[in-house]
Coordinates of C-alpha atoms in Angstrom, one line a residue:
M54 CA -35.9 -30.0 -56.2
L55 CA -32.9 -32.3 -58.2
N56 CA -31.6 -35.5 -56.6
I57 CA -27.4 -36.1 -58.6
H58 CA -26.8 -40.0 -57.0
N59 CA -22.8 -41.1 -57.5
L60 CA -23.0 -39.5 -60.8
S61 CA -19.4 -40.1 -63.6
I62 CA -18.2 -39.4 -66.8
S63 CA -14.6 -39.0 -68.1
F64 CA -13.0 -38.2 -71.8
Q65 CA -10.8 -40.0 -73.0
G66 CA -10.8 -42.9 -70.3
D67 CA -10.0 -39.9 -67.5
Y68 CA -12.9 -39.3 -65.8
L69 CA -13.6 -35.9 -64.7
F70 CA -15.6 -36.7 -62.0
E71 CA -16.5 -40.0 -60.7
D72 CA -19.1 -40.8 -58.3
I73 CA -20.5 -37.3 -57.3
S74 CA -24.3 -37.1 -55.2
F75 CA -25.3 -34.2 -53.7
R76 CA -28.8 -32.3 -53.7
L77 CA -30.5 -29.5 -55.0
G78 CA -33.4 -27.9 -52.8
K79 CA -35.7 -24.2 -52.9
G80 CA -33.4 -21.1 -51.5
D81 CA -30.1 -22.9 -52.3
R82 CA -27.7 -20.7 -54.2
V83 CA -24.2 -22.8 -55.3
G84 CA -21.3 -21.3 -56.0
L85 CA -19.8 -24.5 -58.7
I86 CA -15.4 -23.8 -58.8
G87 CA -13.0 -25.7 -59.6
K88 CA -10.1 -25.3 -62.2
N89 CA -10.5 -24.5 -65.6
G90 CA -11.2 -28.4 -66.6
A91 CA -12.1 -29.4 -64.1
G92 CA -15.9 -30.4 -65.4
K93 CA -18.0 -27.2 -64.2
S94 CA -19.0 -26.2 -67.3
T95 CA -19.8 -30.0 -68.4
L96 CA -22.1 -30.1 -64.8
L97 CA -24.1 -28.0 -65.8
R98 CA -24.1 -29.2 -69.4
I99 CA -25.2 -32.9 -67.6
L100 CA -27.9 -30.8 -65.0
S101 CA -30.1 -29.4 -68.4
N102 CA -29.9 -32.3 -70.0
E103 CA -27.8 -31.6 -72.7
M104 CA -25.7 -34.3 -72.1
E105 CA -25.7 -37.7 -70.7
A106 CA -23.3 -38.8 -67.6
D107 CA -21.4 -42.0 -68.3
S108 CA -23.4 -43.7 -65.2
G109 CA -25.4 -42.2 -62.3
Q110 CA -29.0 -40.8 -61.8
I111 CA -30.6 -37.1 -62.0
A112 CA -33.7 -38.0 -60.4
A113 CA -36.4 -34.7 -60.6
E114 CA -39.7 -33.4 -59.7
K115 CA -42.3 -33.5 -61.7
N116 CA -42.4 -30.7 -64.1
L117 CA -39.4 -29.1 -62.8
K118 CA -38.4 -26.1 -65.3
I119 CA -34.1 -25.8 -65.4
G120 CA -32.6 -22.7 -67.4
F121 CA -29.3 -22.4 -68.5
L122 CA -27.2 -19.3 -69.8
K123 CA -24.1 -21.1 -71.0
Q124 CA -20.6 -19.6 -71.8
D125 CA -21.8 -19.0 -75.7
I126 CA -24.9 -18.9 -77.3
D127 CA -26.2 -18.8 -81.5
F128 CA -28.3 -16.3 -81.9
E129 CA -30.8 -15.8 -85.0
F130 CA -30.6 -12.7 -86.4
G131 CA -33.0 -10.0 -87.8
R132 CA -34.6 -9.4 -84.5
T133 CA -35.1 -6.5 -82.5
V134 CA -33.8 -7.2 -78.6
L135 CA -37.9 -6.8 -77.5
E136 CA -38.6 -9.5 -80.1
E137 CA -35.8 -11.7 -78.7
S138 CA -36.6 -11.2 -75.2
Y139 CA -40.3 -11.9 -75.7
Q140 CA -38.3 -15.7 -76.2
A141 CA -38.8 -16.1 -73.4
F142 CA -42.3 -16.6 -73.0
T143 CA -43.4 -19.4 -75.8
E144 CA -46.5 -20.3 -74.1
I145 CA -47.3 -16.5 -73.5
K146 CA -46.2 -16.2 -77.5
T147 CA -48.8 -19.2 -78.3
L148 CA -51.7 -17.8 -76.5
E149 CA -51.5 -14.9 -78.4
S150 CA -51.7 -16.2 -81.8
K151 CA -55.0 -18.8 -80.9
M152 CA -55.9 -15.3 -79.4
D153 CA -55.5 -13.2 -82.8
A154 CA -57.1 -16.1 -84.8
V155 CA -60.0 -16.8 -82.9
N156 CA -60.8 -13.4 -83.6
V157 CA -59.6 -12.6 -87.4
Q158 CA -63.2 -15.3 -86.9
L159 CA -65.0 -13.0 -85.4
A160 CA -64.3 -10.1 -86.9
E161 CA -65.1 -11.9 -90.2
R162 CA -68.2 -13.8 -89.6
E163 CA -71.5 -11.7 -89.7
D164 CA -73.6 -15.1 -87.8
H165 CA -73.4 -13.2 -84.5
E166 CA -76.7 -15.0 -83.0
S167 CA -75.5 -18.6 -83.6
E168 CA -73.5 -22.1 -81.8
A169 CA -70.4 -21.8 -83.5
Y170 CA -70.2 -18.0 -83.3
H171 CA -71.1 -18.4 -79.4
N172 CA -68.3 -21.2 -79.3
L173 CA -66.1 -18.8 -80.5
M174 CA -66.5 -16.3 -77.7
V175 CA -66.7 -18.6 -75.5
E176 CA -63.2 -20.2 -76.6
L177 CA -61.9 -16.7 -76.5
N178 CA -62.8 -15.9 -73.2
E179 CA -61.2 -19.2 -72.5
L180 CA -58.3 -17.8 -73.8
Q181 CA -57.8 -14.5 -72.2
H182 CA -58.8 -16.2 -68.7
Q183 CA -55.1 -18.5 -69.1
Y184 CA -54.0 -15.9 -70.7
E185 CA -54.5 -14.2 -67.4
I186 CA -53.5 -16.9 -65.4
I187 CA -49.7 -16.6 -66.5
G188 CA -48.9 -13.5 -66.6
G189 CA -49.6 -12.3 -70.3
Y190 CA -50.9 -8.8 -69.2
N191 CA -47.7 -8.2 -67.2
Y192 CA -45.0 -9.4 -69.6
K193 CA -44.2 -7.0 -71.4
G194 CA -43.8 -4.7 -68.2
D195 CA -41.6 -7.2 -67.0
T196 CA -39.9 -7.5 -69.6
E197 CA -39.0 -3.8 -70.1
K198 CA -37.1 -4.3 -66.3
I199 CA -35.1 -6.9 -66.3
L200 CA -33.8 -5.3 -69.8
Q201 CA -33.2 -2.5 -67.7
G202 CA -31.7 -4.0 -64.2
L203 CA -29.0 -5.6 -67.0
G204 CA -27.6 -2.0 -68.9
F205 CA -30.1 -1.5 -71.8
T206 CA -32.1 1.6 -72.1
R207 CA -35.7 2.2 -73.7
D208 CA -33.7 3.9 -76.8
E209 CA -31.9 0.3 -77.2
F210 CA -35.3 -1.8 -76.8
D211 CA -36.2 -1.9 -80.8
N212 CA -33.0 -1.8 -82.1
L213 CA -32.3 -5.1 -83.9
T214 CA -29.7 -7.6 -82.0
D215 CA -27.3 -7.1 -85.0
T216 CA -25.8 -4.5 -84.2
F217 CA -24.7 -5.5 -80.5
S218 CA -21.4 -7.5 -79.6
G219 CA -21.4 -10.1 -78.2
G220 CA -21.1 -9.9 -74.3
W221 CA -24.7 -7.2 -74.6
R222 CA -26.1 -10.4 -77.0
M223 CA -25.5 -12.6 -73.6
R224 CA -27.2 -10.3 -71.4
I225 CA -30.5 -10.6 -73.5
E226 CA -30.1 -14.1 -73.8
L227 CA -29.7 -14.0 -69.7
A228 CA -32.5 -11.3 -69.5
K229 CA -35.1 -14.4 -71.7
L230 CA -33.9 -17.4 -68.5
L231 CA -34.4 -14.5 -65.8
L232 CA -37.7 -14.3 -67.7
Q233 CA -39.0 -17.3 -67.7
K234 CA -39.4 -18.1 -63.9
N235 CA -37.3 -21.4 -64.0
D236 CA -37.3 -23.4 -60.8
I237 CA -33.3 -24.3 -61.3
L238 CA -31.4 -21.3 -63.0
L239 CA -27.8 -22.4 -63.9
L240 CA -25.6 -19.9 -65.1
D241 CA -21.9 -20.3 -66.2
E242 CA -19.7 -17.2 -65.7
P243 CA -22.8 -15.3 -66.3
T244 CA -20.6 -11.7 -65.2
N245 CA -18.8 -12.2 -67.6
H246 CA -20.5 -9.4 -70.3
L247 CA -22.0 -6.9 -67.5
D248 CA -20.8 -4.5 -65.4
I249 CA -20.3 -3.2 -62.0
E250 CA -23.8 -1.3 -62.1
S251 CA -25.5 -5.0 -63.7
I252 CA -23.2 -7.2 -61.8
I253 CA -25.1 -5.1 -58.7
W254 CA -28.7 -5.7 -60.5
L255 CA -28.2 -9.4 -60.6
E256 CA -26.8 -9.8 -56.9
S257 CA -29.9 -8.5 -55.5
F258 CA -32.2 -10.5 -58.0
L259 CA -30.4 -13.9 -57.4
K260 CA -30.7 -13.2 -54.0
S261 CA -34.0 -13.5 -53.5
Y262 CA -34.7 -15.6 -56.4
P263 CA -37.6 -18.0 -54.9
G264 CA -35.8 -21.4 -57.2
A265 CA -32.3 -23.1 -56.6
V266 CA -28.9 -21.2 -58.6
V267 CA -25.7 -23.2 -59.2
I268 CA -23.8 -20.1 -60.6
V269 CA -20.0 -21.4 -62.2
S270 CA -17.6 -18.0 -61.7
H271 CA -14.3 -16.8 -60.7
D272 CA -15.8 -13.5 -59.6
K273 CA -15.4 -14.0 -55.7
M274 CA -17.0 -11.1 -55.1
F275 CA -20.1 -11.9 -56.9
L276 CA -20.0 -15.5 -55.1
D277 CA -19.9 -14.2 -51.5
N278 CA -22.5 -11.2 -52.2
V279 CA -25.1 -13.8 -54.4
T280 CA -24.4 -18.2 -52.8
N281 CA -25.2 -19.4 -49.6
R282 CA -24.2 -22.8 -50.3
T283 CA -20.1 -24.6 -52.2
I284 CA -19.1 -27.2 -54.2
E285 CA -16.1 -27.7 -55.1
I286 CA -14.7 -30.3 -57.9
S287 CA -11.3 -31.4 -58.0
L288 CA -9.2 -34.1 -58.4
G289 CA -13.0 -35.5 -60.0
R290 CA -14.7 -35.4 -56.4
I291 CA -16.8 -33.1 -54.4
Y292 CA -16.9 -30.8 -52.1
D293 CA -19.8 -29.5 -50.2
Y294 CA -20.4 -27.0 -47.7
P295 CA -23.0 -24.5 -46.9
K296 CA -21.2 -21.6 -47.2
P297 CA -19.8 -19.1 -49.7
Y298 CA -17.1 -19.1 -52.0
S299 CA -14.5 -17.0 -48.7
K300 CA -15.6 -18.2 -46.0
Y301 CA -15.5 -22.3 -47.9
M302 CA -11.9 -21.6 -48.6
I303 CA -11.5 -20.7 -44.6
Q304 CA -13.2 -23.5 -43.6
R305 CA -11.5 -26.1 -45.8
K306 CA -8.0 -25.5 -44.7
E307 CA -9.3 -25.6 -41.0
I308 CA -10.3 -28.8 -41.9
K309 CA -7.3 -30.0 -44.2
E310 CA -5.3 -29.0 -41.4
Q311 CA -7.0 -30.9 -38.3
Q312 CA -7.1 -33.6 -41.5
L313 CA -3.4 -33.6 -41.4
A314 CA -2.7 -33.3 -37.4
A315 CA -4.9 -36.2 -37.0
Q316 CA -3.2 -38.4 -39.7
K317 CA 0.2 -36.9 -38.1
N318 CA -0.5 -38.6 -34.4
Q319 CA -2.3 -42.4 -36.0
Q320 CA 0.8 -42.3 -38.1
K321 CA 3.0 -42.0 -34.9
H322 CA 1.1 -45.1 -32.9
I323 CA 0.8 -47.2 -36.0
E324 CA 4.9 -46.9 -36.3
Q325 CA 4.7 -47.4 -32.2
T326 CA 2.6 -50.3 -32.6
E327 CA 4.7 -51.5 -35.7
K328 CA 7.8 -51.4 -33.2
L329 CA 6.0 -53.7 -31.1
I330 CA 5.1 -56.2 -34.0
D331 CA 8.7 -56.3 -34.4
K332 CA 9.8 -57.1 -30.5
F333 CA 7.2 -59.5 -29.9
R334 CA 8.0 -61.4 -33.6
A335 CA 11.1 -62.6 -32.2
K336 CA 10.4 -64.4 -28.9
A337 CA 8.1 -67.6 -28.8
S338 CA 6.0 -66.7 -25.8
K339 CA 5.1 -63.1 -27.5
A340 CA 3.8 -64.0 -30.6
T341 CA 0.1 -64.4 -29.9
M342 CA 0.4 -60.9 -29.3
A343 CA 2.2 -59.4 -32.4
Q344 CA -0.7 -61.7 -34.0
S345 CA -2.8 -59.8 -32.3
L346 CA -1.2 -55.9 -32.9
I347 CA -0.9 -56.8 -36.6
K348 CA -4.6 -57.9 -36.8
K349 CA -5.5 -54.3 -34.5
L350 CA -3.3 -52.7 -36.8
D351 CA -5.4 -54.0 -40.2
R352 CA -8.4 -52.6 -39.3
I353 CA -7.5 -49.3 -38.6
D354 CA -9.0 -47.8 -41.2
R355 CA -6.6 -44.7 -41.9
I356 CA -7.2 -40.6 -42.5
E357 CA -6.4 -39.3 -45.8
V358 CA -5.7 -35.9 -46.4
D359 CA -8.2 -34.4 -49.0
E360 CA -6.0 -33.6 -52.2
D361 CA -5.5 -30.1 -53.7
D362 CA -4.9 -29.6 -57.5
N363 CA -1.9 -27.3 -57.3
S364 CA -1.6 -28.0 -61.4
V365 CA -0.7 -24.7 -63.0
M366 CA 0.0 -23.0 -66.3
T367 CA 3.6 -22.2 -67.0
L368 CA 3.5 -18.5 -69.0
K369 CA 6.2 -16.3 -69.9
F370 CA 5.8 -13.1 -72.5
P371 CA 9.4 -12.4 -74.6
I372 CA 9.3 -9.5 -75.8
S373 CA 10.8 -9.7 -80.1
V374 CA 12.1 -7.3 -81.3
V375 CA 13.0 -3.2 -79.8
P376 CA 10.6 -0.7 -81.0
G377 CA 11.0 3.1 -81.6
K378 CA 9.9 5.3 -78.4
V379 CA 7.0 6.1 -79.8
I380 CA 4.2 3.1 -79.6
V381 CA 1.6 4.2 -80.8
E382 CA 0.2 7.5 -81.8
A383 CA -3.4 8.6 -81.6
E384 CA -5.4 11.5 -83.3
H385 CA -9.3 12.7 -83.3
V386 CA -9.9 9.4 -83.7
S387 CA -13.7 8.8 -83.5
K388 CA -15.8 5.5 -84.2
S389 CA -20.3 5.4 -84.8
Y390 CA -21.3 1.5 -84.7
G391 CA -24.9 3.0 -87.1
H392 CA -25.9 5.7 -84.6
K393 CA -24.6 5.4 -82.2
L394 CA -21.3 7.3 -81.1
V395 CA -18.6 5.0 -78.7
L396 CA -15.3 7.2 -79.5
Q397 CA -14.9 10.6 -79.6
D398 CA -12.7 13.2 -81.1
I399 CA -10.0 11.4 -79.2
N400 CA -5.9 12.0 -78.9
L401 CA -3.7 9.7 -77.8
L402 CA -0.1 8.7 -77.3
I403 CA 1.8 5.5 -76.1
E404 CA 5.6 5.4 -75.8
R405 CA 7.9 2.8 -75.5
D406 CA 7.7 -0.1 -71.6
S407 CA 4.7 2.4 -70.7
K408 CA 1.9 -0.9 -68.7
T409 CA -1.8 1.4 -69.7
A410 CA -4.4 0.4 -68.0
F411 CA -8.5 1.6 -70.0
V412 CA -11.7 1.5 -67.5
G413 CA -14.6 3.0 -67.4
Q414 CA -18.1 1.0 -68.4
N415 CA -19.1 -1.1 -70.5
G416 CA -20.4 0.4 -73.8
Q417 CA -17.6 3.9 -73.3
G418 CA -15.5 2.5 -76.0
K419 CA -12.5 0.9 -73.9
T420 CA -12.4 -2.5 -76.3
T421 CA -13.7 -0.3 -79.5
L422 CA -10.0 1.8 -78.7
A423 CA -8.6 -1.8 -78.3
K424 CA -9.7 -2.9 -81.5
V425 CA -8.8 0.7 -83.5
I426 CA -5.0 0.3 -82.0
V427 CA -4.5 -3.2 -83.3
K428 CA -6.5 -2.4 -86.9
D429 CA -9.8 -4.9 -86.2
V430 CA -12.6 -2.3 -86.9
D431 CA -12.5 1.0 -89.3
F432 CA -12.4 4.5 -87.6
K433 CA -12.4 7.9 -88.5
G434 CA -8.9 10.0 -87.9
Y435 CA -5.6 9.7 -87.7
L436 CA -3.6 7.1 -86.0
K437 CA -0.1 5.5 -86.3
L438 CA 2.3 2.9 -85.1
G439 CA 5.5 3.2 -84.7
H440 CA 9.0 1.7 -86.3
N441 CA 9.1 -1.8 -86.0
V442 CA 6.0 -2.1 -83.6
Q443 CA 4.3 -5.6 -83.1
I444 CA 1.4 -6.7 -81.5
G445 CA 0.2 -9.5 -79.7
Y446 CA -3.6 -9.1 -79.4
F447 CA -5.9 -10.9 -77.1
A448 CA -9.4 -10.6 -77.6
Q449 CA -11.9 -10.9 -75.1
N450 CA -14.9 -13.1 -76.7
Q451 CA -12.4 -15.8 -78.5
I452 CA -15.1 -17.6 -79.8
D453 CA -14.5 -15.0 -81.6
Y454 CA -11.1 -15.6 -82.7
L455 CA -11.0 -19.1 -82.5
D456 CA -12.2 -22.2 -85.1
G457 CA -14.0 -24.4 -82.7
S458 CA -14.5 -27.4 -85.9
K459 CA -10.4 -27.6 -85.3
T460 CA -8.8 -29.1 -82.1
V461 CA -6.9 -27.5 -80.2
L462 CA -3.3 -29.2 -81.4
D463 CA -4.3 -27.9 -85.0
T464 CA -5.3 -24.4 -83.5
M465 CA -1.6 -24.3 -82.6
L466 CA -0.1 -25.5 -85.7
D467 CA -2.0 -23.6 -88.2
A468 CA -0.6 -20.4 -86.4
A469 CA 2.7 -22.1 -86.2
N470 CA 5.5 -21.2 -88.9
E471 CA 8.4 -23.6 -89.5
S472 CA 10.8 -21.6 -86.8
N473 CA 8.1 -22.6 -84.0
R474 CA 5.8 -25.4 -85.4
S475 CA 8.5 -28.5 -83.5
K476 CA 7.7 -26.4 -79.7
V477 CA 3.7 -26.3 -80.3
R478 CA 3.1 -29.7 -78.0
D479 CA 6.2 -28.4 -75.5
I480 CA 3.9 -25.2 -75.5
L481 CA 0.5 -27.0 -75.4
G482 CA 2.3 -29.2 -72.0
A483 CA 3.2 -26.1 -70.3
F484 CA -1.0 -25.0 -71.1
L485 CA -1.9 -27.7 -69.6
F486 CA -3.1 -29.6 -72.4
R487 CA -0.8 -33.0 -72.2
G488 CA -1.9 -35.9 -73.5
D489 CA -5.5 -36.9 -75.6
E490 CA -6.1 -33.2 -74.0
V491 CA -4.7 -32.2 -77.9
D492 CA -6.9 -33.8 -79.5
K493 CA -10.3 -32.0 -77.6
Y494 CA -12.0 -30.1 -80.4
V495 CA -12.2 -26.5 -79.3
R496 CA -16.2 -25.6 -79.5
V497 CA -16.1 -28.6 -75.8
L498 CA -13.7 -27.1 -74.3
S499 CA -15.0 -24.3 -71.9
G500 CA -14.0 -20.4 -70.8
G501 CA -11.0 -20.7 -68.8
E502 CA -9.4 -24.3 -71.6
R503 CA -10.1 -21.4 -74.3
N504 CA -8.1 -18.8 -73.1
R505 CA -5.6 -20.8 -71.9
L506 CA -5.3 -21.7 -75.9
A507 CA -5.5 -18.2 -76.6
L508 CA -2.5 -17.5 -74.7
A509 CA -0.3 -20.2 -75.9
K510 CA -1.3 -19.4 -79.4
L511 CA 0.0 -16.2 -79.1
L512 CA 3.1 -17.0 -77.8
L513 CA 3.8 -17.9 -81.5
Q514 CA 3.8 -14.9 -83.0
P515 CA 6.7 -12.4 -82.4
F516 CA 5.7 -9.3 -80.0
N517 CA 6.8 -6.1 -78.1
V518 CA 3.4 -5.0 -77.8
L519 CA 0.9 -6.5 -76.0
V520 CA -3.1 -5.2 -75.9
M521 CA -5.1 -7.3 -73.5
D522 CA -8.7 -7.1 -73.4
E523 CA -10.6 -8.4 -70.1
P524 CA -8.1 -11.3 -70.1
T525 CA -9.1 -12.9 -67.1
N526 CA -12.4 -13.9 -67.7
H527 CA -12.8 -17.1 -67.3
L528 CA -9.4 -17.8 -65.5
D529 CA -9.3 -19.5 -62.6
I530 CA -7.6 -17.7 -59.4
K531 CA -4.5 -19.9 -59.8
S532 CA -4.5 -19.0 -63.6
K533 CA -5.6 -15.2 -62.7
N534 CA -1.9 -15.3 -60.7
V535 CA 0.4 -16.4 -63.2
L536 CA -0.7 -14.2 -65.9
K537 CA -0.5 -11.8 -63.6
E538 CA 3.5 -12.4 -62.3
A539 CA 3.5 -13.0 -66.4
L540 CA 2.5 -9.6 -67.2
K541 CA 4.5 -8.6 -65.3
K542 CA 8.0 -9.7 -66.0
F543 CA 6.9 -8.7 -69.9
E544 CA 9.7 -5.9 -70.7
G545 CA 7.4 -4.6 -73.6
T546 CA 4.5 -2.2 -74.4
L547 CA 1.0 -3.3 -72.5
I548 CA -2.5 -2.2 -72.7
L549 CA -4.5 -3.9 -70.7
V550 CA -8.7 -3.3 -70.5
S551 CA -9.4 -4.4 -67.1
H552 CA -12.7 -4.0 -63.9
D553 CA -10.2 -5.8 -61.8
R554 CA -8.6 -3.8 -59.5
E555 CA -6.6 -7.0 -57.6
F556 CA -5.3 -8.1 -61.4
L557 CA -4.6 -4.7 -62.6
Q558 CA -2.1 -3.2 -59.2
G559 CA 1.1 -3.8 -59.3
L560 CA 0.9 -4.0 -63.4
T561 CA 0.6 0.0 -64.9
N562 CA 2.1 2.7 -64.7
R563 CA -1.3 4.8 -66.4
V564 CA -4.8 4.9 -66.0
Y565 CA -7.3 6.1 -68.9
E566 CA -10.8 6.4 -67.8
F567 CA -13.4 6.1 -70.5
K568 CA -16.8 8.3 -70.2
D569 CA -19.3 10.3 -71.7
H570 CA -17.1 9.3 -75.2
K571 CA -14.0 10.8 -74.3
I572 CA -10.6 10.1 -72.3
K573 CA -9.0 11.2 -69.5
E574 CA -5.1 10.4 -68.9
Y575 CA -4.0 9.5 -64.8
L576 CA -0.4 9.3 -64.5
G577 CA -0.5 6.7 -62.0
D578 CA -0.8 3.5 -61.2
I579 CA -4.8 1.9 -60.4
D580 CA -4.5 2.7 -56.3
Y581 CA -3.7 6.7 -57.5
Y582 CA -6.4 7.1 -59.8
L583 CA -9.1 5.8 -57.2
E584 CA -7.8 7.7 -55.2
Q585 CA -8.0 11.1 -57.5
R586 CA -12.0 9.9 -57.8
N587 CA -12.1 9.4 -54.3
V588 CA -13.4 5.9 -54.6
D589 CA -12.5 2.4 -53.3
S590 CA -13.3 0.6 -55.6
L591 CA -13.8 -0.2 -59.9
R592 CA -17.2 -0.9 -58.7
E593 CA -18.0 2.2 -57.4
V594 CA -16.8 4.3 -60.3
E595 CA -18.9 2.4 -63.1
K596 CA -21.8 3.3 -61.3
R597 CA -23.9 4.9 -64.1
T598 CA -24.7 7.3 -60.8
V599 CA -22.9 10.2 -60.4
I600 CA -19.6 10.3 -57.8
K601 CA -19.5 13.6 -55.6
D602 CA -16.6 14.9 -54.0
A603 CA -16.6 13.5 -49.8
P604 CA -18.0 16.2 -47.9
K605 CA -15.8 17.8 -45.5
K606 CA -16.6 17.2 -42.0
S607 CA -15.6 20.1 -39.1
N608 CA -12.9 20.1 -36.6
K609 CA -15.1 21.0 -33.8
Q610 CA -17.0 18.0 -32.4
S611 CA -20.0 18.4 -30.0
Y612 CA -19.9 17.1 -26.5
E613 CA -22.7 14.2 -27.5
D614 CA -19.8 13.3 -29.8
Q615 CA -17.1 13.9 -27.6
K616 CA -19.1 11.3 -25.0
R617 CA -19.6 8.6 -27.7
L618 CA -16.1 8.6 -29.2
K619 CA -15.0 7.6 -25.4
S620 CA -17.9 5.2 -24.9
L621 CA -15.9 4.1 -28.7
N622 CA -12.8 3.4 -27.8
N623 CA -13.7 2.0 -24.6
K624 CA -15.9 -0.7 -26.5
L625 CA -13.0 -1.4 -29.0
S626 CA -10.1 -2.3 -26.6
K627 CA -13.2 -4.2 -24.4
V628 CA -13.1 -6.2 -27.6
E629 CA -9.9 -6.6 -29.2
S630 CA -8.8 -8.0 -25.6
Q631 CA -11.9 -10.3 -25.5
I632 CA -10.6 -11.0 -29.5
N633 CA -6.7 -11.4 -28.3
Q634 CA -7.9 -13.7 -24.9
L635 CA -9.6 -16.4 -27.4
E636 CA -7.3 -16.4 -30.2
T637 CA -4.7 -17.6 -27.7
E638 CA -7.2 -20.2 -26.5
L639 CA -7.9 -21.4 -29.8
K640 CA -3.7 -21.5 -30.7
G641 CA -3.8 -23.3 -27.4
I642 CA -6.2 -26.4 -28.2
D643 CA -4.5 -26.4 -32.0
V644 CA -1.3 -27.1 -29.7
E645 CA -3.1 -29.5 -28.2
L646 CA -5.1 -31.3 -30.8
A647 CA -1.3 -31.5 -33.1
I648 CA 0.2 -33.4 -30.0
N649 CA -2.3 -35.4 -28.7
Y650 CA -5.6 -35.3 -30.9
D651 CA -6.9 -38.9 -29.7
A652 CA -7.4 -37.6 -25.7
V653 CA -8.3 -34.2 -26.9
I654 CA -11.6 -35.3 -28.9
A655 CA -11.9 -38.3 -26.5
N656 CA -14.0 -35.6 -24.8
P657 CA -18.1 -35.8 -25.3
N658 CA -18.6 -31.5 -25.7
F659 CA -14.6 -31.0 -27.4
Y660 CA -16.3 -30.5 -30.7
E661 CA -19.2 -28.0 -29.6
D662 CA -17.1 -25.3 -27.8
Y663 CA -14.8 -25.9 -29.8
Q664 CA -17.0 -24.6 -32.8
A665 CA -18.4 -21.5 -30.4
K666 CA -15.1 -20.1 -28.9
K667 CA -15.0 -20.0 -33.3
D668 CA -17.9 -17.8 -33.6
K669 CA -17.5 -16.0 -31.1
L670 CA -14.6 -15.2 -32.2
S671 CA -16.4 -14.6 -35.8
Q672 CA -18.6 -12.8 -34.1
L673 CA -16.1 -10.1 -32.1
M674 CA -14.8 -9.9 -35.5
E675 CA -17.6 -8.0 -37.2
N676 CA -18.2 -5.8 -33.5
W677 CA -14.3 -4.9 -33.8
E678 CA -15.5 -4.1 -37.4
Q679 CA -18.7 -1.9 -36.5
I680 CA -16.3 -0.4 -33.3
H681 CA -14.2 0.9 -36.0
E682 CA -17.0 1.9 -38.7
D683 CA -18.5 4.1 -36.0
L684 CA -15.0 5.3 -35.3
D685 CA -14.2 6.9 -38.7
R686 CA -17.2 8.4 -38.9
L687 CA -17.1 10.4 -35.6
I688 CA -13.7 11.3 -36.7

């Protein structure tokens, strides 16, 4: 479908990637991964023909259709949800206009027996036939089905897009893309604005998509559930493996370990050869042998170990002044957007040094209450901030809070004051904006770079309360970990809106669940909250289906259950024994590789045997998990 050959692009003299090549074929579902700023979004823009590479070639099949979901979109206001979604059907809408024009002419004419009237009838028949072939009689039903899958209700179909947040408008753009039946889909962070139910729906849709899909995402679970191939951009080159994210990371680690072992053995061989050369050089009778060894050494293809980009931002949130005991006091707070009620009669008390998580489905008011607290939206009711409270606010949609026409440096300088203006470049350097990168315009930054800039800008103002709305959107794994550690060490008050259980773990000591315009308090961390809700993950909480209490099991077991239990325990014991044996064998092979690499790989069947053992171990592990699940159901 699409062949990419020796593609290169650079910014201000530095290559984002150089001479990369790969192919996209039908059924490929590629996870495109890499650090923020590695070039993922740039590569998508090149593949979609939105920008040109410096060098290289892209060869595409004839009439190939490529759809591209960008992180930022431009909307034409004044259309309803359905009207905007119908923009996906350019050809169908054109045919509708032509059919309407012909029907108007037919209605106005009275010369029913004339040749001109007959020709109009023939033209209408041809247009209707073409209309049917391209799905004209089905597109409205398909549109409603996909909109509902992405979380819209029928009542919202006729609402103007102007009344929806940026996240919901992004869903409409995604719906248009999915309706177009493109050969290749390029999706840049598609899950950032989706709730769990919609993510699960999208996973199902993409898994059965007949064309090729390239996804940029930092959602590990989404990538594992959807993709069958991973391409990583790192330090200007790519690593391409036919495995989803988690399996790719394991294989990448194993390959690097093998490279290190091989390099170590080769280096040992080179050092021994160099010693012989030094020894033979001193003797005239051995000079020929020394020259022979030197030539042999020159011919050695030196083993290189894949480099990793381990640069991470430096982040610390200093507290400004100590505030009063009460941080936020709210009574009877309500908020509606037009006729849509979001929050109703909310009472809330947040005290100094508390760490609070806002959780729940999208659209239940988490972001709205955060905006109420920072006084970013009007509301009904009473809300008061405590004595000496200074709030730092990280908004979910940074495009609304950063000026795209400014450079990175200008954005920071405009936010700085006399006391910290001299520190701006140091702060930017700590957030990986170094050298000429500070002269980049905000509009060309990736989502992750934009989030890093927003975090850097946050440090220019004094605060003792942090309100953060989905701060991990767009951040790569390493940056996410750095942010989490900084928040753990933050000595002020934290209010965190997030869907990410892993990120929330260890960060908060109080949870507010948002549901049906109300909030419910849980005095514990995120794990305590999930335990109280009797679920394993936030994914289950955020599903729209009702979660019922787990049924109580009887302590009595039937004779058949007891027999099955005994059989499963026997199987478990046998599988565990096989796993232990295989792990011991593989460990022994790894040691042999490290000690005597050349001798081990000399066996022509080494790689096949080695991989067969690893595959068998993987299968045994799956069997072990399945047996445990069967046991859990019986016990």
